[in-house]
Amino acid sequence: MKRYILAAALIAAILATGAVVYAGAGNIRWTAHNLSSEAPAGLNSVRHQASVTVDQICIFCHTPHHAQPAQPLWNKVNPTQTFKMYTSSTTLTTVAKAVTAPGPESLLCLSCHDGRTAINVLHNSRVGDDYGAGDKIVDIGGETFDGGHPNGDVISLAYYGGFNPNAYGENLGKTASDPYAGNNLMDDHPISFSYSAAYSEKQSAGSDALRTIENAKSQGMRFFGANRDRMECSTCHDPHVDYGYVNNFPTGSPSANTALKPFLVRSNSGSAMCLACHNK
């Protein structure tokens, strides 16, 4: 019962911030983001390692108390390293090229997906061992430490991928030689720039390569910041979406929308998501 009260409180608090909780079939219980010890049988047979002792789902990202940052009631340690951003495209706007660090919304995603930051250190947990500054370290798959981690402890996504370049594509920060690099975003879509400014730059150069932000929003794309025009990871992705697969194996979820793989805010059939912004 306490788990459902916690979930209801978190949803109400996140809604109060004006954030979109989910864009599609939101049933995180059936997704790879359910790291709790409780999962439907279909998911449990195909998902990545999960905690043996933590039976709450939301707690791996959110907490109603002692959140850092306060929005969206975040329960994890965020990355602090310097990132290498995407700059290689000859058609990239100067606005996007000028970005030197991920925005706050994308840092939330990278607190797991950089491949280096701990996925098992929580600000607020009723279980786990003390990890300093009031944080707790909890188990993943019954384990709490990775001897191969540069810090000599914690568990990150790199722990599961090793040096296999094809393993754990979710580890965005890895390099070909270092799965723990944690800072390599040079091969990922540019983020954390003002889409409105990029659109204006293209228009001033006589290019119609980008569609208006109004068009993108009408197609389900989400933007952030005070002006609601900054592109972040969550422009295209939503961690709560149930698309019915983990590790490319079906979970058997009754609520899945397979068109939203992987954690998309809308279907990309026919490149519809890409074409919401790009005029091709």
mmCIF file with all atom_site columns, C-alpha atoms in Angstrom, residues 16-224:
data_model
loop_
_atom_site.group_PDB
_atom_site.id
_atom_site.type_symbol
_atom_site.label_atom_id
_atom_site.label_alt_id
_atom_site.label_comp_id
_atom_site.label_asym_id
_atom_site.label_entity_id
_atom_site.label_seq_id
_atom_site.pdbx_PDB_ins_code
_atom_site.Cartn_x
_atom_site.Cartn_y
_atom_site.Cartn_z
_atom_site.occupancy
_atom_site.B_iso_or_equiv
_atom_site.pdbx_formal_charge
_atom_site.auth_seq_id
_atom_site.auth_comp_id
_atom_site.auth_asym_id
_atom_site.auth_atom_id
_atom_site.pdbx_PDB_model_num
ATOM 1   C CA . ALA A 1 16  ? 2.669  20.438  -10.212 1.00 0.00 ? 16  ALA A CA 1
ATOM 2   C CA . THR A 1 17  ? 5.984  21.401  -11.850 1.00 0.00 ? 17  THR A CA 1
ATOM 3   C CA . GLY A 1 18  ? 4.318  21.522  -15.251 1.00 0.00 ? 18  GLY A CA 1
ATOM 4   C CA . ALA A 1 19  ? 6.332  18.578  -16.560 1.00 0.00 ? 19  ALA A CA 1
ATOM 5   C CA . VAL A 1 20  ? 4.824  15.949  -18.812 1.00 0.00 ? 20  VAL A CA 1
ATOM 6   C CA . VAL A 1 21  ? 4.800  12.653  -16.936 1.00 0.00 ? 21  VAL A CA 1
ATOM 7   C CA . TYR A 1 22  ? 4.527  10.473  -20.012 1.00 0.00 ? 22  TYR A CA 1
ATOM 8   C CA . ALA A 1 23  ? 3.742  10.886  -23.657 1.00 0.00 ? 23  ALA A CA 1
ATOM 9   C CA . GLY A 1 24  ? 2.612  7.436   -24.686 1.00 0.00 ? 24  GLY A CA 1
ATOM 10  C CA . ALA A 1 25  ? 1.735  4.151   -23.025 1.00 0.00 ? 25  ALA A CA 1
ATOM 11  C CA . GLY A 1 26  ? 3.011  5.050   -19.571 1.00 0.00 ? 26  GLY A CA 1
ATOM 12  C CA . ASN A 1 27  ? 3.438  1.899   -17.520 1.00 0.00 ? 27  ASN A CA 1
ATOM 13  C CA . ILE A 1 28  ? 6.964  1.945   -16.148 1.00 0.00 ? 28  ILE A CA 1
ATOM 14  C CA . ARG A 1 29  ? 6.273  -1.257  -14.214 1.00 0.00 ? 29  ARG A CA 1
ATOM 15  C CA . TRP A 1 30  ? 6.729  -3.162  -17.500 1.00 0.00 ? 30  TRP A CA 1
ATOM 16  C CA . THR A 1 31  ? 9.916  -1.406  -18.654 1.00 0.00 ? 31  THR A CA 1
ATOM 17  C CA . ALA A 1 32  ? 13.677 -1.778  -18.234 1.00 0.00 ? 32  ALA A CA 1
ATOM 18  C CA . HIS A 1 33  ? 13.491 1.256   -15.953 1.00 0.00 ? 33  HIS A CA 1
ATOM 19  C CA . ASN A 1 34  ? 11.787 -0.892  -13.348 1.00 0.00 ? 34  ASN A CA 1
ATOM 20  C CA . LEU A 1 35  ? 14.850 -1.843  -11.312 1.00 0.00 ? 35  LEU A CA 1
ATOM 21  C CA . SER A 1 36  ? 12.841 -2.949  -8.293  1.00 0.00 ? 36  SER A CA 1
ATOM 22  C CA . SER A 1 37  ? 12.599 -6.459  -6.919  1.00 0.00 ? 37  SER A CA 1
ATOM 23  C CA . GLU A 1 38  ? 8.946  -6.564  -7.940  1.00 0.00 ? 38  GLU A CA 1
ATOM 24  C CA . ALA A 1 39  ? 8.148  -7.017  -11.618 1.00 0.00 ? 39  ALA A CA 1
ATOM 25  C CA . PRO A 1 40  ? 5.627  -8.877  -13.761 1.00 0.00 ? 40  PRO A CA 1
ATOM 26  C CA . ALA A 1 41  ? 6.786  -12.377 -14.656 1.00 0.00 ? 41  ALA A CA 1
ATOM 27  C CA . GLY A 1 42  ? 7.145  -11.552 -18.358 1.00 0.00 ? 42  GLY A CA 1
ATOM 28  C CA . LEU A 1 43  ? 9.442  -8.618  -17.623 1.00 0.00 ? 43  LEU A CA 1
ATOM 29  C CA . ASN A 1 44  ? 11.388 -10.426 -14.933 1.00 0.00 ? 44  ASN A CA 1
ATOM 30  C CA . SER A 1 45  ? 12.450 -13.127 -17.383 1.00 0.00 ? 45  SER A CA 1
ATOM 31  C CA . VAL A 1 46  ? 14.037 -10.717 -19.894 1.00 0.00 ? 46  VAL A CA 1
ATOM 32  C CA . ARG A 1 47  ? 15.064 -7.532  -18.085 1.00 0.00 ? 47  ARG A CA 1
ATOM 33  C CA . HIS A 1 48  ? 18.514 -6.420  -17.002 1.00 0.00 ? 48  HIS A CA 1
ATOM 34  C CA . GLN A 1 49  ? 19.674 -7.049  -13.475 1.00 0.00 ? 49  GLN A CA 1
ATOM 35  C CA . ALA A 1 50  ? 17.381 -5.626  -10.803 1.00 0.00 ? 50  ALA A CA 1
ATOM 36  C CA . SER A 1 51  ? 17.573 -5.023  -7.076  1.00 0.00 ? 51  SER A CA 1
ATOM 37  C CA . VAL A 1 52  ? 17.027 -7.893  -4.681  1.00 0.00 ? 52  VAL A CA 1
ATOM 38  C CA . THR A 1 53  ? 16.152 -5.708  -1.693  1.00 0.00 ? 53  THR A CA 1
ATOM 39  C CA . VAL A 1 54  ? 14.454 -2.575  -3.098  1.00 0.00 ? 54  VAL A CA 1
ATOM 40  C CA . ASP A 1 55  ? 10.788 -3.257  -3.831  1.00 0.00 ? 55  ASP A CA 1
ATOM 41  C CA . GLN A 1 56  ? 9.827  0.282   -4.908  1.00 0.00 ? 56  GLN A CA 1
ATOM 42  C CA . ILE A 1 57  ? 9.830  1.237   -8.588  1.00 0.00 ? 57  ILE A CA 1
ATOM 43  C CA . CYS A 1 58  ? 9.827  5.040   -8.563  1.00 0.00 ? 58  CYS A CA 1
ATOM 44  C CA . ILE A 1 59  ? 12.557 5.376   -5.940  1.00 0.00 ? 59  ILE A CA 1
ATOM 45  C CA . PHE A 1 60  ? 15.342 4.671   -8.446  1.00 0.00 ? 60  PHE A CA 1
ATOM 46  C CA . CYS A 1 61  ? 14.668 8.108   -9.923  1.00 0.00 ? 61  CYS A CA 1
ATOM 47  C CA . HIS A 1 62  ? 12.304 10.010  -7.621  1.00 0.00 ? 62  HIS A CA 1
ATOM 48  C CA . THR A 1 63  ? 11.733 10.739  -3.952  1.00 0.00 ? 63  THR A CA 1
ATOM 49  C CA . PRO A 1 64  ? 9.133  12.858  -2.127  1.00 0.00 ? 64  PRO A CA 1
ATOM 50  C CA . HIS A 1 65  ? 11.777 14.039  0.370   1.00 0.00 ? 65  HIS A CA 1
ATOM 51  C CA . HIS A 1 66  ? 15.399 15.262  0.244   1.00 0.00 ? 66  HIS A CA 1
ATOM 52  C CA . ALA A 1 67  ? 15.323 15.529  -3.555  1.00 0.00 ? 67  ALA A CA 1
ATOM 53  C CA . GLN A 1 68  ? 18.369 16.883  -5.422  1.00 0.00 ? 68  GLN A CA 1
ATOM 54  C CA . PRO A 1 69  ? 17.434 18.698  -7.600  1.00 0.00 ? 69  PRO A CA 1
ATOM 55  C CA . ALA A 1 70  ? 14.003 19.529  -6.232  1.00 0.00 ? 70  ALA A CA 1
ATOM 56  C CA . GLN A 1 71  ? 12.468 19.255  -9.694  1.00 0.00 ? 71  GLN A CA 1
ATOM 57  C CA . PRO A 1 72  ? 11.550 16.628  -10.647 1.00 0.00 ? 72  PRO A CA 1
ATOM 58  C CA . LEU A 1 73  ? 11.981 15.290  -7.087  1.00 0.00 ? 73  LEU A CA 1
ATOM 59  C CA . TRP A 1 74  ? 15.242 13.659  -8.161  1.00 0.00 ? 74  TRP A CA 1
ATOM 60  C CA . ASN A 1 75  ? 16.709 10.831  -6.081  1.00 0.00 ? 75  ASN A CA 1
ATOM 61  C CA . LYS A 1 76  ? 19.994 10.230  -7.897  1.00 0.00 ? 76  LYS A CA 1
ATOM 62  C CA . VAL A 1 77  ? 23.480 11.656  -8.102  1.00 0.00 ? 77  VAL A CA 1
ATOM 63  C CA . ASN A 1 78  ? 23.923 13.659  -11.306 1.00 0.00 ? 78  ASN A CA 1
ATOM 64  C CA . PRO A 1 79  ? 27.078 13.617  -13.461 1.00 0.00 ? 79  PRO A CA 1
ATOM 65  C CA . THR A 1 80  ? 29.746 16.222  -12.744 1.00 0.00 ? 80  THR A CA 1
ATOM 66  C CA . GLN A 1 81  ? 32.262 15.427  -15.489 1.00 0.00 ? 81  GLN A CA 1
ATOM 67  C CA . THR A 1 82  ? 32.931 17.592  -18.544 1.00 0.00 ? 82  THR A CA 1
ATOM 68  C CA . PHE A 1 83  ? 31.164 16.227  -21.618 1.00 0.00 ? 83  PHE A CA 1
ATOM 69  C CA . LYS A 1 84  ? 32.281 16.181  -25.236 1.00 0.00 ? 84  LYS A CA 1
ATOM 70  C CA . MET A 1 85  ? 29.310 17.316  -27.294 1.00 0.00 ? 85  MET A CA 1
ATOM 71  C CA . TYR A 1 86  ? 28.279 16.615  -30.894 1.00 0.00 ? 86  TYR A CA 1
ATOM 72  C CA . THR A 1 87  ? 29.906 19.104  -33.278 1.00 0.00 ? 87  THR A CA 1
ATOM 73  C CA . SER A 1 88  ? 30.901 17.110  -36.368 1.00 0.00 ? 88  SER A CA 1
ATOM 74  C CA . SER A 1 89  ? 28.073 17.903  -38.801 1.00 0.00 ? 89  SER A CA 1
ATOM 75  C CA . THR A 1 90  ? 28.862 20.520  -41.436 1.00 0.00 ? 90  THR A CA 1
ATOM 76  C CA . THR A 1 91  ? 25.194 21.583  -41.422 1.00 0.00 ? 91  THR A CA 1
ATOM 77  C CA . LEU A 1 92  ? 24.991 22.024  -37.640 1.00 0.00 ? 92  LEU A CA 1
ATOM 78  C CA . THR A 1 93  ? 24.012 25.536  -36.591 1.00 0.00 ? 93  THR A CA 1
ATOM 79  C CA . THR A 1 94  ? 26.448 27.702  -34.657 1.00 0.00 ? 94  THR A CA 1
ATOM 80  C CA . VAL A 1 95  ? 23.819 27.760  -31.894 1.00 0.00 ? 95  VAL A CA 1
ATOM 81  C CA . ALA A 1 96  ? 24.059 23.985  -31.462 1.00 0.00 ? 96  ALA A CA 1
ATOM 82  C CA . LYS A 1 97  ? 27.847 23.949  -31.883 1.00 0.00 ? 97  LYS A CA 1
ATOM 83  C CA . ALA A 1 98  ? 28.213 26.482  -29.071 1.00 0.00 ? 98  ALA A CA 1
ATOM 84  C CA . VAL A 1 99  ? 26.761 24.088  -26.470 1.00 0.00 ? 99  VAL A CA 1
ATOM 85  C CA . THR A 1 100 ? 29.467 22.877  -24.100 1.00 0.00 ? 100 THR A CA 1
ATOM 86  C CA . ALA A 1 101 ? 27.419 20.882  -21.579 1.00 0.00 ? 101 ALA A CA 1
ATOM 87  C CA . PRO A 1 102 ? 24.109 19.021  -21.327 1.00 0.00 ? 102 PRO A CA 1
ATOM 88  C CA . GLY A 1 103 ? 21.159 20.958  -19.936 1.00 0.00 ? 103 GLY A CA 1
ATOM 89  C CA . PRO A 1 104 ? 19.603 20.083  -16.571 1.00 0.00 ? 104 PRO A CA 1
ATOM 90  C CA . GLU A 1 105 ? 16.884 17.879  -18.068 1.00 0.00 ? 105 GLU A CA 1
ATOM 91  C CA . SER A 1 106 ? 19.403 15.800  -20.011 1.00 0.00 ? 106 SER A CA 1
ATOM 92  C CA . LEU A 1 107 ? 21.668 15.472  -16.977 1.00 0.00 ? 107 LEU A CA 1
ATOM 93  C CA . LEU A 1 108 ? 18.850 13.553  -15.328 1.00 0.00 ? 108 LEU A CA 1
ATOM 94  C CA . CYS A 1 109 ? 18.979 10.984  -18.126 1.00 0.00 ? 109 CYS A CA 1
ATOM 95  C CA . LEU A 1 110 ? 22.767 10.927  -18.075 1.00 0.00 ? 110 LEU A CA 1
ATOM 96  C CA . SER A 1 111 ? 22.798 10.152  -14.355 1.00 0.00 ? 111 SER A CA 1
ATOM 97  C CA . CYS A 1 112 ? 22.402 6.573   -15.605 1.00 0.00 ? 112 CYS A CA 1
ATOM 98  C CA . HIS A 1 113 ? 23.084 6.718   -19.310 1.00 0.00 ? 113 HIS A CA 1
ATOM 99  C CA . ASP A 1 114 ? 26.530 8.318   -19.218 1.00 0.00 ? 114 ASP A CA 1
ATOM 100 C CA . GLY A 1 115 ? 27.754 4.819   -18.321 1.00 0.00 ? 115 GLY A CA 1
ATOM 101 C CA . ARG A 1 116 ? 29.890 6.072   -15.444 1.00 0.00 ? 116 ARG A CA 1
ATOM 102 C CA . THR A 1 117 ? 27.623 7.646   -12.822 1.00 0.00 ? 117 THR A CA 1
ATOM 103 C CA . ALA A 1 118 ? 26.237 5.245   -10.229 1.00 0.00 ? 118 ALA A CA 1
ATOM 104 C CA . ILE A 1 119 ? 22.842 3.762   -10.975 1.00 0.00 ? 119 ILE A CA 1
ATOM 105 C CA . ASN A 1 120 ? 22.617 2.405   -7.433  1.00 0.00 ? 120 ASN A CA 1
ATOM 106 C CA . VAL A 1 121 ? 23.315 5.445   -5.219  1.00 0.00 ? 121 VAL A CA 1
ATOM 107 C CA . LEU A 1 122 ? 20.121 7.130   -4.000  1.00 0.00 ? 122 LEU A CA 1
ATOM 108 C CA . HIS A 1 123 ? 19.612 10.279  -1.950  1.00 0.00 ? 123 HIS A CA 1
ATOM 109 C CA . ASN A 1 124 ? 16.706 8.782   -0.034  1.00 0.00 ? 124 ASN A CA 1
ATOM 110 C CA . SER A 1 125 ? 16.135 5.087   0.602   1.00 0.00 ? 125 SER A CA 1
ATOM 111 C CA . ARG A 1 126 ? 14.929 3.079   3.575   1.00 0.00 ? 126 ARG A CA 1
ATOM 112 C CA . VAL A 1 127 ? 17.286 0.255   2.611   1.00 0.00 ? 127 VAL A CA 1
ATOM 113 C CA . GLY A 1 128 ? 20.943 0.170   1.623   1.00 0.00 ? 128 GLY A CA 1
ATOM 114 C CA . ASP A 1 129 ? 24.292 1.029   3.180   1.00 0.00 ? 129 ASP A CA 1
ATOM 115 C CA . ASP A 1 130 ? 25.438 4.561   3.995   1.00 0.00 ? 130 ASP A CA 1
ATOM 116 C CA . TYR A 1 131 ? 27.409 6.131   1.152   1.00 0.00 ? 131 TYR A CA 1
ATOM 117 C CA . GLY A 1 132 ? 28.177 9.557   2.578   1.00 0.00 ? 132 GLY A CA 1
ATOM 118 C CA . ALA A 1 133 ? 26.301 12.874  2.475   1.00 0.00 ? 133 ALA A CA 1
ATOM 119 C CA . GLY A 1 134 ? 23.169 11.038  3.588   1.00 0.00 ? 134 GLY A CA 1
ATOM 120 C CA . ASP A 1 135 ? 23.064 8.912   0.430   1.00 0.00 ? 135 ASP A CA 1
ATOM 121 C CA . LYS A 1 136 ? 22.457 5.169   0.349   1.00 0.00 ? 136 LYS A CA 1
ATOM 122 C CA . ILE A 1 137 ? 24.010 2.567   -1.912  1.00 0.00 ? 137 ILE A CA 1
ATOM 123 C CA . VAL A 1 138 ? 21.578 -0.196  -2.837  1.00 0.00 ? 138 VAL A CA 1
ATOM 124 C CA . ASP A 1 139 ? 22.072 -3.496  -4.591  1.00 0.00 ? 139 ASP A CA 1
ATOM 125 C CA . ILE A 1 140 ? 21.566 -4.249  -8.274  1.00 0.00 ? 140 ILE A CA 1
ATOM 126 C CA . GLY A 1 141 ? 21.297 -7.965  -8.877  1.00 0.00 ? 141 GLY A CA 1
ATOM 127 C CA . GLY A 1 142 ? 22.413 -8.555  -5.313  1.00 0.00 ? 142 GLY A CA 1
ATOM 128 C CA . GLU A 1 143 ? 25.651 -6.609  -5.854  1.00 0.00 ? 143 GLU A CA 1
ATOM 129 C CA . THR A 1 144 ? 26.597 -3.095  -4.744  1.00 0.00 ? 144 THR A CA 1
ATOM 130 C CA . PHE A 1 145 ? 30.153 -2.589  -6.036  1.00 0.00 ? 145 PHE A CA 1
ATOM 131 C CA . ASP A 1 146 ? 32.036 -2.911  -9.312  1.00 0.00 ? 146 ASP A CA 1
ATOM 132 C CA . GLY A 1 147 ? 35.736 -3.518  -8.809  1.00 0.00 ? 147 GLY A CA 1
ATOM 133 C CA . GLY A 1 148 ? 36.444 -2.407  -12.369 1.00 0.00 ? 148 GLY A CA 1
ATOM 134 C CA . HIS A 1 149 ? 34.896 1.038   -11.928 1.00 0.00 ? 149 HIS A CA 1
ATOM 135 C CA . PRO A 1 150 ? 37.442 3.908   -11.978 1.00 0.00 ? 150 PRO A CA 1
ATOM 136 C CA . ASN A 1 151 ? 36.236 4.936   -8.533  1.00 0.00 ? 151 ASN A CA 1
ATOM 137 C CA . GLY A 1 152 ? 36.604 1.373   -7.309  1.00 0.00 ? 152 GLY A CA 1
ATOM 138 C CA . ASP A 1 153 ? 32.987 1.172   -6.280  1.00 0.00 ? 153 ASP A CA 1
ATOM 139 C CA . VAL A 1 154 ? 29.341 1.686   -7.306  1.00 0.00 ? 154 VAL A CA 1
ATOM 140 C CA . ILE A 1 155 ? 27.607 0.098   -10.283 1.00 0.00 ? 155 ILE A CA 1
ATOM 141 C CA . SER A 1 156 ? 27.117 1.894   -13.589 1.00 0.00 ? 156 SER A CA 1
ATOM 142 C CA . LEU A 1 157 ? 25.767 0.809   -16.958 1.00 0.00 ? 157 LEU A CA 1
ATOM 143 C CA . ALA A 1 158 ? 29.339 0.106   -18.071 1.00 0.00 ? 158 ALA A CA 1
ATOM 144 C CA . TYR A 1 159 ? 29.441 -2.754  -15.561 1.00 0.00 ? 159 TYR A CA 1
ATOM 145 C CA . TYR A 1 160 ? 27.094 -4.754  -17.776 1.00 0.00 ? 160 TYR A CA 1
ATOM 146 C CA . GLY A 1 161 ? 28.573 -3.857  -21.154 1.00 0.00 ? 161 GLY A CA 1
ATOM 147 C CA . GLY A 1 162 ? 32.269 -4.320  -20.494 1.00 0.00 ? 162 GLY A CA 1
ATOM 148 C CA . PHE A 1 163 ? 34.437 -3.623  -23.512 1.00 0.00 ? 163 PHE A CA 1
ATOM 149 C CA . ASN A 1 164 ? 31.988 -5.067  -26.021 1.00 0.00 ? 164 ASN A CA 1
ATOM 150 C CA . PRO A 1 165 ? 31.291 -2.084  -28.332 1.00 0.00 ? 165 PRO A CA 1
ATOM 151 C CA . ASN A 1 166 ? 27.957 -3.629  -29.311 1.00 0.00 ? 166 ASN A CA 1
ATOM 152 C CA . ALA A 1 167 ? 26.783 -4.147  -25.740 1.00 0.00 ? 167 ALA A CA 1
ATOM 153 C CA . TYR A 1 168 ? 24.574 -1.725  -23.906 1.00 0.00 ? 168 TYR A CA 1
ATOM 154 C CA . GLY A 1 169 ? 23.902 0.934   -26.483 1.00 0.00 ? 169 GLY A CA 1
ATOM 155 C CA . GLU A 1 170 ? 22.217 2.687   -23.568 1.00 0.00 ? 170 GLU A CA 1
ATOM 156 C CA . ASN A 1 171 ? 25.734 3.568   -22.341 1.00 0.00 ? 171 ASN A CA 1
ATOM 157 C CA . LEU A 1 172 ? 25.942 6.850   -24.251 1.00 0.00 ? 172 LEU A CA 1
ATOM 158 C CA . GLY A 1 173 ? 29.178 8.106   -22.726 1.00 0.00 ? 173 GLY A CA 1
ATOM 159 C CA . LYS A 1 174 ? 31.425 5.180   -23.614 1.00 0.00 ? 174 LYS A CA 1
ATOM 160 C CA . THR A 1 175 ? 34.211 5.213   -26.190 1.00 0.00 ? 175 THR A CA 1
ATOM 161 C CA . ALA A 1 176 ? 35.554 2.328   -28.258 1.00 0.00 ? 176 ALA A CA 1
ATOM 162 C CA . SER A 1 177 ? 38.346 1.814   -25.729 1.00 0.00 ? 177 SER A CA 1
ATOM 163 C CA . ASP A 1 178 ? 36.720 2.832   -22.439 1.00 0.00 ? 178 ASP A CA 1
ATOM 164 C CA . PRO A 1 179 ? 33.216 1.755   -21.394 1.00 0.00 ? 179 PRO A CA 1
ATOM 165 C CA . TYR A 1 180 ? 33.563 3.925   -18.267 1.00 0.00 ? 180 TYR A CA 1
ATOM 166 C CA . ALA A 1 181 ? 34.525 7.129   -20.131 1.00 0.00 ? 181 ALA A CA 1
ATOM 167 C CA . GLY A 1 182 ? 31.172 8.675   -19.284 1.00 0.00 ? 182 GLY A CA 1
ATOM 168 C CA . ASN A 1 183 ? 31.614 11.849  -21.325 1.00 0.00 ? 183 ASN A CA 1
ATOM 169 C CA . ASN A 1 184 ? 31.392 10.972  -25.020 1.00 0.00 ? 184 ASN A CA 1
ATOM 170 C CA . LEU A 1 185 ? 28.279 12.517  -26.585 1.00 0.00 ? 185 LEU A CA 1
ATOM 171 C CA . MET A 1 186 ? 30.060 13.233  -29.867 1.00 0.00 ? 186 MET A CA 1
ATOM 172 C CA . ASP A 1 187 ? 28.112 10.523  -31.683 1.00 0.00 ? 187 ASP A CA 1
ATOM 173 C CA . ASP A 1 188 ? 24.678 11.477  -30.309 1.00 0.00 ? 188 ASP A CA 1
ATOM 174 C CA . HIS A 1 189 ? 22.067 13.939  -31.574 1.00 0.00 ? 189 HIS A CA 1
ATOM 175 C CA . PRO A 1 190 ? 22.857 17.496  -30.412 1.00 0.00 ? 190 PRO A CA 1
ATOM 176 C CA . ILE A 1 191 ? 21.006 18.634  -27.298 1.00 0.00 ? 191 ILE A CA 1
ATOM 177 C CA . SER A 1 192 ? 20.651 21.582  -24.938 1.00 0.00 ? 192 SER A CA 1
ATOM 178 C CA . PHE A 1 193 ? 20.366 24.309  -27.574 1.00 0.00 ? 193 PHE A CA 1
ATOM 179 C CA . SER A 1 194 ? 17.576 26.730  -28.370 1.00 0.00 ? 194 SER A CA 1
ATOM 180 C CA . TYR A 1 195 ? 15.590 25.261  -31.243 1.00 0.00 ? 195 TYR A CA 1
ATOM 181 C CA . SER A 1 196 ? 14.030 28.659  -31.922 1.00 0.00 ? 196 SER A CA 1
ATOM 182 C CA . ALA A 1 197 ? 17.477 30.228  -32.294 1.00 0.00 ? 197 ALA A CA 1
ATOM 183 C CA . ALA A 1 198 ? 18.645 27.386  -34.537 1.00 0.00 ? 198 ALA A CA 1
ATOM 184 C CA . TYR A 1 199 ? 15.532 27.783  -36.697 1.00 0.00 ? 199 TYR A CA 1
ATOM 185 C CA . SER A 1 200 ? 16.095 31.539  -36.996 1.00 0.00 ? 200 SER A CA 1
ATOM 186 C CA . GLU A 1 201 ? 19.734 30.981  -37.948 1.00 0.00 ? 201 GLU A CA 1
ATOM 187 C CA . LYS A 1 202 ? 18.724 28.608  -40.738 1.00 0.00 ? 202 LYS A CA 1
ATOM 188 C CA . GLN A 1 203 ? 16.056 31.013  -41.979 1.00 0.00 ? 203 GLN A CA 1
ATOM 189 C CA . SER A 1 204 ? 18.523 33.916  -42.010 1.00 0.00 ? 204 SER A CA 1
ATOM 190 C CA . ALA A 1 205 ? 20.846 31.794  -44.135 1.00 0.00 ? 205 ALA A CA 1
ATOM 191 C CA . GLY A 1 206 ? 18.019 31.137  -46.606 1.00 0.00 ? 206 GLY A CA 1
ATOM 192 C CA . SER A 1 207 ? 17.602 27.517  -45.529 1.00 0.00 ? 207 SER A CA 1
ATOM 193 C CA . ASP A 1 208 ? 14.329 25.701  -44.845 1.00 0.00 ? 208 ASP A CA 1
ATOM 194 C CA . ALA A 1 209 ? 16.128 22.714  -43.300 1.00 0.00 ? 209 ALA A CA 1
ATOM 195 C CA . LEU A 1 210 ? 14.217 23.063  -40.022 1.00 0.00 ? 210 LEU A CA 1
ATOM 196 C CA . ARG A 1 211 ? 10.473 23.227  -39.500 1.00 0.00 ? 211 ARG A CA 1
ATOM 197 C CA . THR A 1 212 ? 8.931  25.680  -37.047 1.00 0.00 ? 212 THR A CA 1
ATOM 198 C CA . ILE A 1 213 ? 8.898  24.828  -33.366 1.00 0.00 ? 213 ILE A CA 1
ATOM 199 C CA . GLU A 1 214 ? 5.115  25.104  -33.470 1.00 0.00 ? 214 GLU A CA 1
ATOM 200 C CA . ASN A 1 215 ? 5.066  22.271  -35.995 1.00 0.00 ? 215 ASN A CA 1
ATOM 201 C CA . ALA A 1 216 ? 7.414  20.169  -33.874 1.00 0.00 ? 216 ALA A CA 1
ATOM 202 C CA . LYS A 1 217 ? 5.262  20.679  -30.781 1.00 0.00 ? 217 LYS A CA 1
ATOM 203 C CA . SER A 1 218 ? 2.107  19.832  -32.702 1.00 0.00 ? 218 SER A CA 1
ATOM 204 C CA . GLN A 1 219 ? 3.752  16.508  -33.594 1.00 0.00 ? 219 GLN A CA 1
ATOM 205 C CA . GLY A 1 220 ? 4.352  15.657  -29.937 1.00 0.00 ? 220 GLY A CA 1
ATOM 206 C CA . MET A 1 221 ? 7.915  16.913  -29.521 1.00 0.00 ? 221 MET A CA 1
ATOM 207 C CA . ARG A 1 222 ? 8.686  18.471  -26.133 1.00 0.00 ? 222 ARG A CA 1
ATOM 208 C CA . PHE A 1 223 ? 10.920 21.447  -25.391 1.00 0.00 ? 223 PHE A CA 1
ATOM 209 C CA . PHE A 1 224 ? 12.314 22.817  -22.149 1.00 0.00 ? 224 PHE A CA 1
#
